[in-house]
Amino acid sequence: MSIQKQETTQSWSGLGVGTDRKSFMDAVSAQLPDFEAEQAAEAVFRGLSELLSDGLMRQLREQLPEDLRGLVDACPRHPDGVRGKVDRDDFYLQVANHLNAEPENVRLVLHGVFAALREQVTEQEADKIESQLPRWLQGTWSAARIGIDRPS
């Protein structure tokens, strides 16, 4: 009879329990080695705050580890009626400007942060997010599921 060493893995409950800021940022870094993970996450969260309702942003925040929620809290809030009015070019430019990156790299950044974010939220929450995203961003959100190749 052999004794197997059990590796420690982080649990996931869909409520941020068992995960932390470091594991989230490590997941982003693994996807985006050429970008600073914290800046990439902040840029994407700011962009999402322009597109998603306040209620959904609150739900998203609650599913993140406590030490990561500050990134969502730091997102500027906009008066009712402004949210969702950002078009694709403005959205990509906003994220690119936040990162001092070329706009053509934004889809890669979105994919990397979305992949890490999808690991933090329940499938039900992921479906809610996808339903509120504009059509031009829904494909990137869907493609960020584990196992889907990232854009080059």
Coordinates of N, CA and C in Angstrom, one line a residue:
M1 N 0.8 -1.2 0.0 CA 0.0 0.0 0.0 C 0.9 1.2 0.0
S2 N 0.7 2.1 -0.9 CA 1.5 3.3 -1.0 C 0.7 4.5 -0.5
I3 N 1.4 5.4 0.0 CA 0.8 6.7 0.4 C 1.1 7.7 -0.7
Q4 N 0.0 8.2 -1.2 CA 0.1 9.2 -2.2 C 0.1 10.6 -1.6
K5 N 1.0 11.4 -2.1 CA 1.0 12.8 -1.7 C -0.1 13.6 -2.3
Q6 N -0.9 14.2 -1.5 CA -2.0 14.9 -2.1 C -1.6 16.4 -2.2
E7 N -1.7 16.9 -3.5 CA -1.3 18.2 -3.7 C -2.4 19.2 -3.2
T8 N -1.9 20.3 -2.7 CA -2.9 21.3 -2.3 C -3.4 22.1 -3.5
T9 N -4.7 22.1 -3.6 CA -5.3 22.9 -4.7 C -6.2 23.9 -4.1
Q10 N -6.4 25.0 -4.7 CA -7.3 26.0 -4.2 C -8.8 25.6 -4.6
S11 N -9.6 25.7 -3.5 CA -11.0 25.3 -3.8 C -11.7 26.5 -4.4
W12 N -12.8 26.2 -5.0 CA -13.6 27.3 -5.6 C -15.1 27.1 -5.3
S13 N -15.7 28.1 -4.8 CA -17.1 28.0 -4.5 C -18.0 28.9 -5.4
G14 N -17.3 29.7 -6.2 CA -18.1 30.7 -6.9 C -18.3 31.9 -6.1
L15 N -17.8 32.0 -5.0 CA -18.0 33.2 -4.1 C -16.6 33.8 -3.7
G16 N -15.6 33.4 -4.4 CA -14.2 33.9 -4.1 C -13.6 33.2 -3.0
V17 N -14.3 32.2 -2.4 CA -13.7 31.5 -1.2 C -12.6 30.6 -1.7
G18 N -11.5 30.6 -1.1 CA -10.4 29.7 -1.5 C -9.5 30.2 -2.6
T19 N -9.8 31.4 -3.1 CA -9.0 32.0 -4.0 C -8.5 33.4 -3.5
D20 N -7.6 34.0 -4.1 CA -7.1 35.2 -3.7 C -6.5 36.1 -4.8
R21 N -6.1 37.3 -4.5 CA -5.7 38.2 -5.5 C -4.5 37.6 -6.3
K22 N -3.5 37.0 -5.5 CA -2.3 36.5 -6.2 C -2.7 35.4 -7.2
S23 N -3.6 34.5 -6.8 CA -3.9 33.4 -7.8 C -4.6 34.0 -9.0
F24 N -5.5 35.0 -8.8 CA -6.1 35.6 -10.0 C -5.1 36.3 -10.9
M25 N -4.2 37.1 -10.2 CA -3.2 37.8 -11.0 C -2.2 36.8 -11.7
D26 N -1.9 35.7 -11.0 CA -1.1 34.6 -11.7 C -1.8 34.1 -12.9
A27 N -3.1 33.9 -12.8 CA -3.8 33.4 -14.0 C -3.8 34.4 -15.1
V28 N -3.9 35.7 -14.8 CA -3.8 36.7 -15.8 C -2.4 36.8 -16.4
S29 N -1.4 36.7 -15.6 CA 0.0 36.7 -16.0 C 0.3 35.6 -16.9
A30 N -0.3 34.4 -16.6 CA 0.0 33.2 -17.5 C -0.6 33.4 -18.9
Q31 N -1.7 34.1 -19.0 CA -2.3 34.4 -20.3 C -1.6 35.6 -21.0
L32 N -1.1 36.5 -20.2 CA -0.6 37.8 -20.7 C 0.8 38.1 -20.2
P33 N 1.8 37.3 -20.6 CA 3.1 37.6 -20.1 C 3.7 38.9 -20.5
D34 N 3.2 39.6 -21.5 CA 3.8 40.8 -22.0 C 3.1 42.0 -21.3
F35 N 2.2 41.8 -20.4 CA 1.4 42.9 -19.8 C 1.5 42.7 -18.3
E36 N 1.4 43.8 -17.6 CA 1.3 43.8 -16.1 C -0.1 43.3 -15.8
A37 N -0.2 42.2 -15.0 CA -1.5 41.6 -14.7 C -2.5 42.6 -14.1
E38 N -2.0 43.3 -13.1 CA -2.9 44.3 -12.3 C -3.4 45.4 -13.3
Q39 N -2.6 45.9 -14.1 CA -3.0 46.9 -15.0 C -4.0 46.4 -16.0
A40 N -3.7 45.2 -16.5 CA -4.7 44.6 -17.5 C -6.0 44.3 -16.9
A41 N -6.0 43.8 -15.6 CA -7.3 43.5 -14.9 C -8.0 44.8 -14.7
E42 N -7.3 45.8 -14.2 CA -8.0 47.1 -14.0 C -8.6 47.7 -15.2
A43 N -7.9 47.6 -16.3 CA -8.4 48.2 -17.6 C -9.6 47.5 -18.0
V44 N -9.6 46.1 -17.9 CA -10.8 45.4 -18.3 C -12.0 45.6 -17.4
F45 N -11.7 45.7 -16.1 CA -12.8 45.9 -15.1 C -13.4 47.3 -15.4
R46 N -12.6 48.3 -15.7 CA -13.1 49.6 -16.0 C -14.0 49.6 -17.2
G47 N -13.5 48.9 -18.2 CA -14.3 48.7 -19.4 C -15.6 48.0 -19.2
L48 N -15.6 47.0 -18.4 CA -16.8 46.3 -18.0 C -17.8 47.2 -17.3
S49 N -17.3 48.1 -16.5 CA -18.1 49.0 -15.7 C -18.9 49.9 -16.6
E50 N -18.4 50.1 -17.8 CA -19.1 51.0 -18.8 C -20.2 50.2 -19.5
L51 N -20.1 48.9 -19.5 CA -21.0 48.0 -20.3 C -22.1 47.3 -19.4
L52 N -21.8 46.9 -18.2 CA -22.6 46.1 -17.4 C -23.4 47.0 -16.4
S53 N -24.6 46.5 -16.0 CA -25.4 47.3 -15.0 C -24.7 47.3 -13.7
D54 N -25.1 48.3 -12.9 CA -24.6 48.4 -11.5 C -24.9 47.1 -10.7
G55 N -26.1 46.6 -10.9 CA -26.4 45.3 -10.2 C -25.5 44.2 -10.5
L56 N -25.3 44.0 -11.8 CA -24.4 42.9 -12.2 C -23.0 43.2 -11.8
M57 N -22.5 44.4 -11.8 CA -21.2 44.7 -11.3 C -21.1 44.4 -9.8
R58 N -22.1 44.6 -9.1 CA -22.1 44.3 -7.6 C -22.1 42.8 -7.5
Q59 N -22.8 42.0 -8.3 CA -22.8 40.6 -8.2 C -21.4 40.0 -8.6
L60 N -20.9 40.6 -9.6 CA -19.5 40.2 -10.0 C -18.5 40.4 -8.9
R61 N -18.6 41.6 -8.3 CA -17.7 42.0 -7.2 C -17.8 41.0 -6.1
E62 N -19.0 40.5 -5.7 CA -19.3 39.6 -4.6 C -18.7 38.2 -4.9
Q63 N -18.5 37.9 -6.1 CA -17.9 36.6 -6.4 C -16.4 36.6 -6.5
L64 N -15.8 37.8 -6.4 CA -14.4 37.9 -6.4 C -13.8 37.7 -5.0
P65 N -12.6 37.3 -4.9 CA -11.9 37.2 -3.6 C -11.9 38.6 -3.0
E66 N -12.0 38.7 -1.7 CA -12.1 40.0 -1.0 C -11.0 40.9 -1.3
D67 N -9.8 40.3 -1.5 CA -8.6 41.2 -1.7 C -8.5 41.6 -3.2
L68 N -9.5 41.2 -4.0 CA -9.5 41.6 -5.4 C -10.7 42.6 -5.7
R69 N -11.6 42.7 -4.8 CA -12.8 43.6 -5.0 C -12.4 45.0 -5.1
G70 N -11.3 45.5 -4.6 CA -10.9 46.9 -4.8 C -10.7 47.3 -6.2
L71 N -10.4 46.4 -7.1 CA -10.2 46.7 -8.5 C -11.6 47.1 -9.1
V72 N -12.6 46.4 -8.7 CA -14.0 46.7 -9.1 C -14.5 48.0 -8.5
D73 N -14.2 48.2 -7.2 CA -14.6 49.4 -6.5 C -14.0 50.6 -7.1
A74 N -12.8 50.5 -7.6 CA -12.0 51.6 -8.2 C -12.6 52.1 -9.5
C75 N -13.5 51.3 -10.1 CA -14.1 51.6 -11.4 C -15.0 52.8 -11.3
P76 N -14.8 53.8 -12.2 CA -15.7 55.0 -12.1 C -17.2 54.6 -12.4
R77 N -18.1 55.2 -11.7 CA -19.5 55.0 -11.9 C -20.0 56.1 -12.8
H78 N -20.9 55.7 -13.6 CA -21.5 56.7 -14.6 C -23.0 56.9 -14.3
P79 N -23.5 58.0 -14.6 CA -24.9 58.3 -14.4 C -25.8 57.3 -15.3
D80 N -27.0 57.0 -14.8 CA -27.9 56.1 -15.5 C -28.0 56.6 -16.9
G81 N -28.1 55.7 -17.9 CA -28.3 56.1 -19.3 C -27.0 56.2 -20.0
V82 N -25.9 56.3 -19.4 CA -24.6 56.4 -20.1 C -24.1 55.0 -20.3
R83 N -24.3 54.1 -19.4 CA -23.7 52.8 -19.5 C -24.3 52.1 -20.8
G84 N -23.4 51.3 -21.4 CA -23.8 50.6 -22.6 C -23.7 51.4 -23.9
K85 N -23.4 52.6 -23.8 CA -23.4 53.5 -25.0 C -22.0 53.5 -25.6
V86 N -21.0 52.8 -25.1 CA -19.7 52.8 -25.6 C -19.7 51.8 -26.8
D87 N -19.2 52.3 -27.9 CA -19.1 51.4 -29.1 C -17.8 50.6 -29.1
R88 N -17.6 49.7 -30.0 CA -16.5 48.8 -30.0 C -15.2 49.6 -30.1
D89 N -15.0 50.5 -31.0 CA -13.8 51.3 -31.2 C -13.4 52.0 -29.9
D90 N -14.4 52.7 -29.3 CA -14.2 53.5 -28.1 C -13.7 52.6 -26.9
F91 N -14.4 51.4 -26.8 CA -14.1 50.5 -25.8 C -12.6 50.0 -25.9
Y92 N -12.3 49.5 -27.1 CA -10.9 49.0 -27.4 C -9.9 50.1 -27.1
L93 N -10.2 51.3 -27.6 CA -9.3 52.5 -27.4 C -9.1 52.8 -25.9
Q94 N -10.2 52.7 -25.1 CA -10.2 53.0 -23.7 C -9.2 52.0 -23.0
V95 N -9.4 50.7 -23.3 CA -8.6 49.7 -22.7 C -7.1 49.9 -23.1
A96 N -6.9 50.1 -24.4 CA -5.6 50.3 -24.9 C -4.9 51.5 -24.3
N97 N -5.6 52.6 -24.1 CA -5.0 53.8 -23.5 C -4.7 53.5 -22.0
H98 N -5.5 52.8 -21.3 CA -5.2 52.5 -19.9 C -3.9 51.7 -19.8
L99 N -3.7 50.9 -20.8 CA -2.5 50.0 -20.8 C -1.3 50.6 -21.5
N100 N -1.5 51.7 -22.2 CA -0.4 52.2 -23.1 C -0.1 51.1 -24.1
A101 N -1.1 50.5 -24.7 CA -0.9 49.4 -25.6 C -1.5 49.8 -26.9
E102 N -1.2 49.0 -27.9 CA -1.8 49.2 -29.3 C -3.2 48.6 -29.2
P103 N -4.1 49.3 -29.9 CA -5.5 48.8 -29.9 C -5.7 47.3 -30.4
E104 N -4.8 47.0 -31.3 CA -4.9 45.6 -31.9 C -4.5 44.5 -30.8
N105 N -3.9 44.9 -29.7 CA -3.6 44.0 -28.6 C -4.7 43.8 -27.6
V106 N -5.7 44.6 -27.7 CA -6.8 44.7 -26.7 C -7.5 43.3 -26.6
R107 N -7.8 42.7 -27.8 CA -8.6 41.5 -27.7 C -7.8 40.4 -27.0
L108 N -6.5 40.4 -27.1 CA -5.6 39.4 -26.4 C -5.8 39.7 -24.9
V109 N -5.7 41.0 -24.5 CA -5.8 41.4 -23.1 C -7.2 41.0 -22.5
L110 N -8.2 41.3 -23.3 CA -9.6 40.9 -22.9 C -9.7 39.4 -22.6
H111 N -9.2 38.7 -23.6 CA -9.2 37.2 -23.5 C -8.5 36.7 -22.2
G112 N -7.3 37.3 -21.9 CA -6.6 36.8 -20.8 C -7.3 37.1 -19.5
V113 N -7.8 38.3 -19.3 CA -8.5 38.7 -18.1 C -9.8 38.0 -18.0
F114 N -10.5 37.9 -19.1 CA -11.8 37.1 -19.1 C -11.6 35.7 -18.7
A115 N -10.5 35.0 -19.2 CA -10.2 33.6 -18.8 C -10.0 33.5 -17.3
A116 N -9.3 34.4 -16.7 CA -9.1 34.4 -15.2 C -10.4 34.7 -14.5
L117 N -11.1 35.7 -15.0 CA -12.4 36.1 -14.4 C -13.4 34.9 -14.4
R118 N -13.5 34.2 -15.5 CA -14.4 33.1 -15.7 C -14.2 32.0 -14.6
E119 N -12.9 31.9 -14.2 CA -12.6 30.9 -13.2 C -13.1 31.3 -11.8
Q120 N -13.4 32.6 -11.7 CA -13.9 33.2 -10.4 C -15.4 33.2 -10.2
V121 N -16.1 33.1 -11.3 CA -17.6 33.3 -11.2 C -18.3 32.0 -11.6
T122 N -19.5 31.8 -11.1 CA -20.3 30.7 -11.4 C -20.7 30.7 -12.9
E123 N -21.1 29.6 -13.5 CA -21.6 29.6 -14.8 C -22.8 30.5 -15.0
Q124 N -23.6 30.5 -14.0 CA -24.8 31.3 -14.0 C -24.5 32.8 -14.1
E125 N -23.5 33.2 -13.3 CA -23.0 34.6 -13.4 C -22.3 34.9 -14.7
A126 N -21.6 33.9 -15.2 CA -20.9 34.1 -16.5 C -22.0 34.3 -17.6
D127 N -23.1 33.5 -17.6 CA -24.1 33.7 -18.5 C -24.8 35.0 -18.4
K128 N -25.0 35.5 -17.2 CA -25.6 36.9 -17.0 C -24.7 37.9 -17.6
I129 N -23.4 37.8 -17.4 CA -22.4 38.8 -17.9 C -22.5 38.8 -19.4
E130 N -22.5 37.6 -20.0 CA -22.5 37.5 -21.5 C -23.8 38.1 -22.0
S131 N -24.9 37.9 -21.4 CA -26.1 38.4 -21.9 C -26.2 40.0 -21.9
Q132 N -25.4 40.6 -21.0 CA -25.4 42.1 -21.0 C -24.3 42.7 -21.8
L133 N -23.3 41.9 -22.3 CA -22.3 42.4 -23.1 C -22.8 42.6 -24.5
P134 N -22.3 43.7 -25.2 CA -22.7 43.9 -26.6 C -22.2 42.7 -27.4
R135 N -22.9 42.5 -28.5 CA -22.7 41.3 -29.4 C -21.2 41.2 -29.8
W136 N -20.6 42.4 -30.0 CA -19.2 42.4 -30.5 C -18.2 42.0 -29.4
L137 N -18.6 41.8 -28.2 CA -17.8 41.4 -27.1 C -18.1 40.0 -26.6
Q138 N -19.3 39.6 -26.9 CA -19.8 38.3 -26.4 C -18.9 37.1 -26.9
G139 N -18.4 37.2 -28.1 CA -17.6 36.1 -28.6 C -16.3 36.0 -27.9
T140 N -15.7 37.1 -27.5 CA -14.4 37.1 -26.7 C -14.7 36.5 -25.4
W141 N -15.8 36.9 -24.7 CA -16.1 36.4 -23.4 C -16.3 34.9 -23.5
S142 N -17.0 34.4 -24.5 CA -17.3 32.9 -24.7 C -16.0 32.2 -24.9
A143 N -15.1 32.8 -25.8 CA -13.9 32.1 -26.1 C -12.9 32.0 -25.0
A144 N -13.1 32.8 -24.0 CA -12.2 32.8 -22.8 C -12.4 31.6 -21.9
R145 N -13.3 30.8 -22.2 CA -13.5 29.6 -21.4 C -12.2 28.8 -21.4
I146 N -11.9 28.1 -20.4 CA -10.7 27.2 -20.3 C -10.7 26.3 -21.5
G147 N -9.5 26.2 -22.1 CA -9.3 25.3 -23.2 C -9.5 25.9 -24.6
I148 N -10.0 27.1 -24.6 CA -10.1 27.8 -25.9 C -8.8 28.6 -26.1
D149 N -8.2 28.4 -27.3 CA -7.0 29.1 -27.6 C -7.2 30.6 -27.5
R150 N -6.2 31.3 -27.0 CA -6.3 32.8 -26.9 C -5.9 33.3 -28.3
P151 N -6.4 34.5 -28.6 CA -6.1 35.2 -29.9 C -4.6 35.5 -29.9
S152 N -4.0 35.5 -31.1 CA -2.6 35.9 -31.3 C -2.5 37.3 -31.7

